[in-house]
Amino acid sequence: MTTLCRDCASLATAPAGGRCAACRSPRLMSHPEIETLSLAHIDCDAFYASVEKRDHPELLDRPVIVGGGTRGVVLACCYVARLSGVRSAMPMFKARHACPDAVVIAPDMTKYRTVGRQVHELMRQATPLVQPLSIDEAFLDLAGAAEGPPARTLALLARQIEREIGVTVSIGLSYNKFLAKIASDLDKPRGFAAIGRAEALDFLGPRSVSLIWGVGAALQRKLAQDGIGTIAELRAHPERALVARYGTIGRRLARFSRGEDDRAVEPDQPTKSISAETTFTHDIAPYEALAEELRPLCDSVAHRLQRANKAATGVTLKLKTSDFQVLSRSRKLADPTQRAEILYRAVLPLLRAEADGTAYRLIGIGADRLAEAVLADPPDLFARPTE
Ligand SMILES: [Mg+2]
């Protein structure tokens, strides 16, 4: 069975002594379907509280509650506070009683929205198919989004979110939205859980019908009156009977009980740009070496353009110097493109102008001003003599 290291993202078949052979990390993830599952739900851990801890490192080991204010309920609580029984949506007076030494912080929604947008933006670098569900969670469809198994892309994304934004996430990986969302909750915080096709029925069987999206308290009561408490009991009834008794939701009850959910991941906003970048182990100055680094990035961007059904009408080169100065240079393309080679040739003159001996620590390329794919690469482009 393939094992993924969640710290260094290396894949191995037989981990020695429960640790990663490459980096010795014990944070391994293995699953028989790890190579093929590609639908993910990512949820930030105790999001508001994590952002506050990030901004107030002295609170790292303290119980932190974000809440109070006019609503008087707990909006978020860290995992230390949860040990004392504090929960989201609990009235503040109860929370203070359960955890008298908690640090209570008034919510700063503007800040959380900004951080949430940053998290979503990193997700969109992994795949254009990101559907945010709220400020701190989203579905991602990673089928064909990158080289290698989606699980590996997800481990790298989780690490990037931790390093660059300073909050942790939990990942649920499966083959549809229903199960991915359940999975992200199985291993919190900083979790990574997968539910595969082979295990879905056994996994769901003993669980409560309330796990099914759309089953609220009223429907759950009605089902209980009919002797249906678990998903296995639901499965015993044919779809037609469930629709006849419970209305249109009967169809979903039947499908979800069998682990079937065909809802697609629907991005909430048009993709404005698709980019890829890489940070070097050692700073690089020569033009030729920098140009070589751009090649795989152009391949990745072209691949993602094709997958998103988009074409670039402009390219942007991004460089970061060894002292962290970021510069970006853009140009318009003659025709919209989805082709790596055209992106590469378009970005080289921009690089040529900046490769003046300066040492760079990062290089990136972005495909900008995206147009619909039907406009991409008009056929006469390749008949035209090279300019
Ligand atoms: Mg969350």
Short mmCIF file of C-alpha atoms and ligand atoms in Angstrom, two decimals:
data_model
loop_
_atom_site.label_atom_id
_atom_site.label_comp_id
_atom_site.label_asym_id
_atom_site.label_seq_id
_atom_site.Cartn_x
_atom_site.Cartn_y
_atom_site.Cartn_z
CA MET A 1 0.00 0.00 0.00
CA THR A 2 1.32 3.43 -0.89
CA THR A 3 2.18 5.68 2.01
CA LEU A 4 2.38 9.44 1.81
CA CYS A 5 4.54 11.50 4.13
CA ARG A 6 2.52 14.55 5.13
CA ASP A 7 5.63 16.52 6.04
CA CYS A 8 7.92 16.01 3.04
CA ALA A 9 5.24 14.68 0.63
CA SER A 10 7.33 11.71 -0.46
CA LEU A 11 5.58 8.52 -1.47
CA ALA A 12 6.82 5.10 -0.41
CA THR A 13 5.51 1.57 -0.54
CA ALA A 14 6.81 0.19 2.75
CA PRO A 15 7.57 2.71 5.48
CA ALA A 16 10.21 1.53 7.90
CA GLY A 17 9.20 1.58 11.57
CA GLY A 18 6.18 3.77 10.95
CA ARG A 19 8.34 6.70 9.90
CA CYS A 20 9.05 8.37 6.58
CA ALA A 21 12.23 6.93 5.03
CA ALA A 22 13.14 10.35 3.62
CA CYS A 23 12.53 12.73 6.53
CA ARG A 24 11.79 10.43 9.52
CA SER A 25 8.44 12.11 10.12
CA PRO A 26 5.82 9.92 11.83
CA ARG A 27 3.02 11.83 10.07
CA LEU A 28 2.27 9.19 7.46
CA MET A 29 -0.94 8.64 5.60
CA SER A 30 -1.77 5.43 3.82
CA HIS A 31 -4.86 4.21 2.09
CA PRO A 32 -5.45 1.54 -0.59
CA GLU A 33 -7.00 4.16 -2.92
CA ILE A 34 -4.55 6.97 -2.18
CA GLU A 35 -3.37 7.08 -5.81
CA THR A 36 -6.81 7.66 -7.29
CA LEU A 37 -9.05 9.58 -4.88
CA SER A 38 -9.24 13.18 -6.06
CA LEU A 39 -12.12 15.02 -4.42
CA ALA A 40 -11.18 16.88 -1.27
CA HIS A 41 -12.80 18.92 1.45
CA ILE A 42 -10.42 21.18 3.33
CA ASP A 43 -11.44 22.78 6.59
CA CYS A 44 -9.31 25.11 8.69
CA ASP A 45 -8.91 24.00 12.30
CA ALA A 46 -10.61 26.25 14.88
CA PHE A 47 -10.16 28.98 12.31
CA TYR A 48 -10.80 32.28 14.14
CA ALA A 49 -8.97 31.04 17.23
CA SER A 50 -6.04 29.83 15.11
CA VAL A 51 -5.72 33.22 13.42
CA GLU A 52 -5.68 34.91 16.85
CA LYS A 53 -3.03 32.51 18.12
CA ARG A 54 -0.97 33.18 15.04
CA ASP A 55 -1.15 36.91 15.75
CA HIS A 56 -0.60 36.47 19.51
CA PRO A 57 2.05 33.74 19.87
CA GLU A 58 2.06 34.23 23.66
CA LEU A 59 -1.40 32.59 23.65
CA LEU A 60 -0.20 29.43 21.91
CA ASP A 61 -0.74 27.11 24.88
CA ARG A 62 -3.63 29.04 26.44
CA PRO A 63 -7.32 28.25 25.99
CA VAL A 64 -8.59 30.85 23.50
CA ILE A 65 -12.22 31.64 22.79
CA VAL A 66 -13.29 34.01 20.04
CA GLY A 67 -16.71 35.34 20.89
CA GLY A 68 -18.62 37.54 23.23
CA GLY A 69 -19.83 40.68 21.52
CA THR A 70 -23.52 41.13 20.84
CA ARG A 71 -24.42 37.53 20.10
CA GLY A 72 -22.91 36.29 23.33
CA VAL A 73 -21.90 32.89 21.98
CA VAL A 74 -18.64 31.11 21.25
CA LEU A 75 -17.78 31.68 17.59
CA ALA A 76 -14.62 29.61 17.73
CA CYS A 77 -12.52 27.95 20.40
CA CYS A 78 -9.05 26.45 20.21
CA TYR A 79 -8.33 22.80 20.94
CA VAL A 80 -6.97 23.68 24.40
CA ALA A 81 -10.33 25.26 25.30
CA ARG A 82 -12.14 22.23 23.87
CA LEU A 83 -10.40 20.04 26.45
CA SER A 84 -12.45 21.91 29.08
CA GLY A 85 -15.67 21.23 27.21
CA VAL A 86 -16.00 24.53 25.38
CA ARG A 87 -17.76 24.21 22.02
CA SER A 88 -18.71 26.47 19.12
CA ALA A 89 -22.13 28.15 19.50
CA MET A 90 -22.10 27.63 23.28
CA PRO A 91 -23.41 30.65 25.24
CA MET A 92 -20.47 32.68 26.55
CA PHE A 93 -21.51 32.40 30.20
CA LYS A 94 -21.41 28.61 29.94
CA ALA A 95 -18.06 28.69 28.17
CA ARG A 96 -16.55 30.97 30.85
CA HIS A 97 -17.90 28.63 33.51
CA ALA A 98 -16.43 25.56 31.80
CA CYS A 99 -13.08 27.24 31.23
CA PRO A 100 -12.56 30.16 33.65
CA ASP A 101 -8.97 30.86 32.56
CA ALA A 102 -9.84 31.13 28.86
CA VAL A 103 -8.62 34.19 27.00
CA VAL A 104 -11.69 35.71 25.33
CA ILE A 105 -11.07 37.70 22.16
CA ALA A 106 -13.64 39.78 20.32
CA PRO A 107 -14.01 38.64 16.69
CA ASP A 108 -12.27 40.56 13.93
CA MET A 109 -14.26 39.41 10.92
CA THR A 110 -12.39 41.66 8.48
CA LYS A 111 -9.16 39.95 9.43
CA TYR A 112 -10.66 36.45 9.22
CA ARG A 113 -12.13 37.16 5.79
CA THR A 114 -8.74 38.35 4.56
CA VAL A 115 -7.01 35.22 5.86
CA GLY A 116 -9.81 33.05 4.45
CA ARG A 117 -9.32 34.60 1.02
CA GLN A 118 -5.58 33.89 1.25
CA VAL A 119 -6.31 30.25 2.06
CA HIS A 120 -8.72 29.97 -0.89
CA GLU A 121 -6.11 31.60 -3.13
CA LEU A 122 -3.50 28.96 -2.26
CA MET A 123 -6.12 26.29 -2.94
CA ARG A 124 -6.69 27.79 -6.40
CA GLN A 125 -2.99 27.44 -7.11
CA ALA A 126 -3.42 23.70 -6.59
CA THR A 127 -6.54 23.46 -8.80
CA PRO A 128 -8.89 25.97 -10.44
CA LEU A 129 -11.81 23.85 -9.26
CA VAL A 130 -12.26 25.28 -5.76
CA GLN A 131 -15.71 25.77 -4.29
CA PRO A 132 -15.61 27.68 -1.00
CA LEU A 133 -18.38 26.67 1.40
CA SER A 134 -17.57 29.31 3.96
CA ILE A 135 -14.77 31.59 5.06
CA ASP A 136 -12.58 28.65 6.11
CA GLU A 137 -13.58 25.58 4.12
CA ALA A 138 -13.85 24.49 0.50
CA PHE A 139 -14.26 21.57 -1.85
CA LEU A 140 -11.44 20.94 -4.31
CA ASP A 141 -11.56 18.75 -7.40
CA LEU A 142 -8.00 17.63 -8.11
CA ALA A 143 -8.59 15.07 -10.85
CA GLY A 144 -5.82 15.78 -13.32
CA ALA A 145 -4.91 19.04 -11.60
CA ALA A 146 -1.27 18.21 -11.09
CA GLU A 147 1.36 15.57 -11.59
CA GLY A 148 1.19 12.62 -9.24
CA PRO A 149 -1.53 11.57 -6.82
CA PRO A 150 -3.91 14.33 -5.61
CA ALA A 151 -3.16 13.22 -2.03
CA ARG A 152 0.39 14.42 -2.49
CA THR A 153 -0.74 17.79 -3.89
CA LEU A 154 -3.00 18.12 -0.84
CA ALA A 155 -0.20 17.36 1.62
CA LEU A 156 1.93 20.03 -0.06
CA LEU A 157 -0.98 22.47 0.04
CA ALA A 158 -1.59 21.87 3.75
CA ARG A 159 2.10 22.47 4.41
CA GLN A 160 2.08 25.63 2.30
CA ILE A 161 -0.98 27.01 4.14
CA GLU A 162 0.75 26.35 7.47
CA ARG A 163 4.01 27.94 6.41
CA GLU A 164 2.73 30.91 4.46
CA ILE A 165 -0.49 31.77 6.28
CA GLY A 166 0.13 30.30 9.71
CA VAL A 167 -3.03 28.27 10.25
CA THR A 168 -3.58 24.52 10.07
CA VAL A 169 -6.14 22.63 8.03
CA SER A 170 -7.73 19.20 8.02
CA ILE A 171 -8.18 17.35 4.76
CA GLY A 172 -10.86 14.87 3.79
CA LEU A 173 -10.20 12.94 0.59
CA SER A 174 -12.71 10.77 -1.21
CA TYR A 175 -14.46 10.28 -4.54
CA ASN A 176 -17.36 12.65 -3.94
CA LYS A 177 -18.36 15.71 -1.94
CA PHE A 178 -20.55 13.91 0.60
CA LEU A 179 -17.77 11.58 1.75
CA ALA A 180 -14.96 14.14 1.44
CA LYS A 181 -16.79 16.44 3.84
CA ILE A 182 -17.30 13.62 6.32
CA ALA A 183 -13.64 12.61 6.02
CA SER A 184 -12.26 16.07 6.84
CA ASP A 185 -13.88 15.79 10.25
CA LEU A 186 -12.44 12.37 11.14
CA ASP A 187 -8.89 13.35 12.03
CA LYS A 188 -9.00 16.97 13.30
CA PRO A 189 -6.90 19.01 13.91
CA ARG A 190 -4.14 18.95 11.26
CA GLY A 191 -5.78 15.82 9.93
CA PHE A 192 -5.80 13.90 6.70
CA ALA A 193 -8.39 11.16 6.30
CA ALA A 194 -9.60 9.30 3.23
CA ILE A 195 -12.73 7.30 2.51
CA GLY A 196 -12.37 5.03 -0.51
CA ARG A 197 -14.89 3.32 -2.75
CA ALA A 198 -14.19 -0.11 -1.29
CA GLU A 199 -14.95 0.93 2.28
CA ALA A 200 -17.72 3.51 1.78
CA LEU A 201 -20.69 1.20 2.41
CA ASP A 202 -19.19 -0.35 5.55
CA PHE A 203 -18.14 3.06 6.79
CA LEU A 204 -21.58 4.61 6.34
CA GLY A 205 -23.70 1.64 7.45
CA PRO A 206 -23.66 2.05 11.24
CA ARG A 207 -23.69 5.86 11.17
CA SER A 208 -26.65 8.09 11.85
CA VAL A 209 -28.86 9.31 9.03
CA SER A 210 -28.16 12.82 10.34
CA LEU A 211 -24.78 12.58 8.60
CA ILE A 212 -26.59 12.99 5.29
CA TRP A 213 -26.59 16.55 4.03
CA GLY A 214 -30.13 17.92 4.27
CA VAL A 215 -31.30 15.63 7.08
CA GLY A 216 -32.24 18.02 9.87
CA ALA A 217 -33.82 17.33 13.23
CA ALA A 218 -37.38 17.12 11.85
CA LEU A 219 -36.59 14.62 9.10
CA GLN A 220 -34.39 12.63 11.46
CA ARG A 221 -37.37 12.31 13.86
CA LYS A 222 -39.66 11.24 11.05
CA LEU A 223 -37.16 8.62 9.90
CA ALA A 224 -36.76 7.39 13.48
CA GLN A 225 -40.53 6.92 13.75
CA ASP A 226 -40.28 4.72 10.68
CA GLY A 227 -37.54 2.67 12.31
CA ILE A 228 -34.72 4.23 10.31
CA GLY A 229 -31.86 5.47 12.48
CA THR A 230 -28.74 4.35 10.66
CA ILE A 231 -27.67 4.69 7.06
CA ALA A 232 -27.73 0.88 6.70
CA GLU A 233 -31.41 0.90 7.70
CA LEU A 234 -32.04 3.58 5.12
CA ARG A 235 -30.29 1.51 2.48
CA ALA A 236 -32.75 -1.32 3.02
CA HIS A 237 -35.46 0.75 1.32
CA PRO A 238 -35.65 1.23 -2.45
CA GLU A 239 -35.34 4.76 -3.81
CA ARG A 240 -38.93 4.75 -5.08
CA ALA A 241 -40.29 3.98 -1.62
CA LEU A 242 -38.20 6.71 -0.01
CA VAL A 243 -39.38 9.30 -2.56
CA ALA A 244 -43.00 8.23 -2.05
CA ARG A 245 -42.72 8.62 1.70
CA TYR A 246 -40.36 11.61 2.15
CA GLY A 247 -40.66 13.53 -1.11
CA THR A 248 -37.83 14.62 -3.37
CA ILE A 249 -35.23 14.28 -0.64
CA GLY A 250 -35.94 10.54 -0.76
CA ARG A 251 -33.79 10.38 -3.87
CA ARG A 252 -30.84 11.88 -2.04
CA LEU A 253 -31.44 9.62 0.97
CA ALA A 254 -31.24 6.58 -1.28
CA ARG A 255 -28.18 7.73 -3.22
CA PHE A 256 -26.17 9.06 -0.30
CA SER A 257 -26.90 5.95 1.77
CA ARG A 258 -25.05 4.02 -0.95
CA GLY A 259 -22.17 6.48 -0.94
CA GLU A 260 -23.28 8.05 -4.23
CA ASP A 261 -23.17 11.81 -4.75
CA ASP A 262 -22.78 13.24 -8.23
CA ARG A 263 -22.64 16.93 -7.30
CA ALA A 264 -19.76 18.61 -9.09
CA VAL A 265 -17.31 21.05 -7.56
CA GLU A 266 -18.48 24.43 -8.83
CA PRO A 267 -15.96 27.25 -8.56
CA ASP A 268 -17.60 30.33 -7.04
CA GLN A 269 -15.75 32.82 -9.17
CA PRO A 270 -14.34 32.96 -12.63
CA THR A 271 -10.67 32.06 -12.56
CA LYS A 272 -8.79 35.31 -13.13
CA SER A 273 -5.31 33.90 -13.37
CA ILE A 274 -3.51 30.61 -13.09
CA SER A 275 0.01 30.63 -11.80
CA ALA A 276 2.82 28.38 -10.66
CA GLU A 277 6.02 29.20 -8.87
CA THR A 278 8.97 27.51 -7.29
CA THR A 279 11.38 28.45 -4.52
CA PHE A 280 14.97 27.35 -5.05
CA THR A 281 17.09 25.49 -2.55
CA HIS A 282 19.94 27.86 -3.47
CA ASP A 283 19.56 31.30 -5.07
CA ILE A 284 19.99 31.37 -8.86
CA ALA A 285 21.36 34.24 -10.98
CA PRO A 286 22.24 33.03 -14.55
CA TYR A 287 19.58 33.57 -17.22
CA GLU A 288 19.87 30.06 -18.66
CA ALA A 289 19.40 28.40 -15.27
CA LEU A 290 16.40 30.60 -14.46
CA ALA A 291 14.89 29.88 -17.87
CA GLU A 292 15.22 26.13 -17.22
CA GLU A 293 13.25 26.54 -13.98
CA LEU A 294 10.40 28.15 -15.93
CA ARG A 295 9.82 25.16 -18.21
CA PRO A 296 7.99 22.84 -15.79
CA LEU A 297 6.05 25.82 -14.43
CA CYS A 298 4.79 26.62 -17.93
CA ASP A 299 3.82 22.96 -18.37
CA SER A 300 1.86 23.07 -15.13
CA VAL A 301 0.08 26.33 -15.99
CA ALA A 302 -0.78 25.09 -19.50
CA HIS A 303 -2.15 21.87 -18.08
CA ARG A 304 -4.33 23.77 -15.63
CA LEU A 305 -5.53 26.16 -18.32
CA GLN A 306 -6.70 23.20 -20.38
CA ARG A 307 -8.39 21.68 -17.40
CA ALA A 308 -10.18 24.93 -16.52
CA ASN A 309 -11.17 25.43 -20.16
CA LYS A 310 -9.38 28.76 -20.20
CA ALA A 311 -6.78 30.45 -22.36
CA ALA A 312 -4.24 33.05 -21.32
CA THR A 313 -4.20 36.40 -23.08
CA GLY A 314 -1.28 37.65 -21.00
CA VAL A 315 1.66 36.27 -19.05
CA THR A 316 3.31 37.51 -15.88
CA LEU A 317 6.79 36.69 -14.70
CA LYS A 318 7.34 36.79 -10.95
CA LEU A 319 10.75 36.90 -9.31
CA LYS A 320 11.80 37.19 -5.70
CA THR A 321 15.33 38.34 -4.90
CA SER A 322 17.51 36.84 -2.18
CA ASP A 323 16.47 39.77 0.06
CA PHE A 324 12.76 39.08 -0.55
CA GLN A 325 12.01 41.88 -3.00
CA VAL A 326 9.21 40.71 -5.28
CA LEU A 327 8.96 41.97 -8.82
CA SER A 328 6.51 41.07 -11.54
CA ARG A 329 6.57 41.83 -15.25
CA SER A 330 3.67 41.27 -17.61
CA ARG A 331 3.00 41.26 -21.32
CA LYS A 332 0.06 40.65 -23.56
CA LEU A 333 0.01 37.71 -25.96
CA ALA A 334 -0.71 37.96 -29.68
CA ASP A 335 -3.40 35.28 -29.39
CA PRO A 336 -4.98 33.51 -26.40
CA THR A 337 -3.15 30.30 -25.64
CA GLN A 338 -3.27 27.10 -23.65
CA ARG A 339 0.14 25.92 -24.83
CA ALA A 340 3.17 25.62 -22.57
CA GLU A 341 5.63 26.37 -25.35
CA ILE A 342 3.92 29.67 -26.23
CA LEU A 343 3.78 30.73 -22.58
CA TYR A 344 7.44 29.86 -22.27
CA ARG A 345 8.50 31.81 -25.34
CA ALA A 346 6.41 34.79 -24.23
CA VAL A 347 7.93 34.96 -20.77
CA LEU A 348 11.59 34.58 -21.77
CA PRO A 349 12.07 38.21 -22.95
CA LEU A 350 10.69 39.37 -19.59
CA LEU A 351 13.21 37.16 -17.83
CA ARG A 352 16.04 38.29 -20.09
CA ALA A 353 15.50 41.89 -18.96
CA GLU A 354 15.69 40.97 -15.27
CA ALA A 355 18.50 38.41 -15.36
CA ASP A 356 21.21 41.02 -14.84
CA GLY A 357 23.27 39.05 -12.33
CA THR A 358 20.77 39.48 -9.50
CA ALA A 359 20.38 36.31 -7.41
CA TYR A 360 16.79 35.11 -7.17
CA ARG A 361 15.24 32.77 -4.65
CA LEU A 362 11.91 32.25 -6.41
CA ILE A 363 10.55 32.28 -9.93
CA GLY A 364 6.98 32.02 -11.10
CA ILE A 365 4.76 32.41 -14.12
CA GLY A 366 1.14 33.45 -14.26
CA ALA A 367 -1.37 33.14 -17.08
CA ASP A 368 -3.51 36.29 -16.92
CA ARG A 369 -6.61 37.88 -18.38
CA LEU A 370 -8.14 34.50 -19.04
CA ALA A 371 -10.42 34.00 -21.99
CA GLU A 372 -12.65 31.12 -22.95
CA ALA A 373 -10.79 28.14 -24.35
CA VAL A 374 -12.59 28.26 -27.70
CA LEU A 375 -10.55 31.37 -28.50
CA ALA A 376 -7.26 29.61 -27.78
CA ASP A 377 -4.51 28.95 -30.29
CA PRO A 378 -6.14 29.79 -33.61
CA PRO A 379 -4.93 27.20 -36.14
CA ASP A 380 -3.14 29.73 -38.36
CA LEU A 381 -0.78 30.40 -35.49
CA PHE A 382 1.31 27.38 -36.36
CA ALA A 383 1.31 28.04 -40.06
CA ARG A 384 2.69 31.51 -39.44
CA PRO A 385 6.44 31.93 -39.72
CA THR A 386 8.07 32.46 -36.34
CA GLU A 387 8.35 36.10 -35.47
MG MG B 1 -13.31 25.12 10.19
#
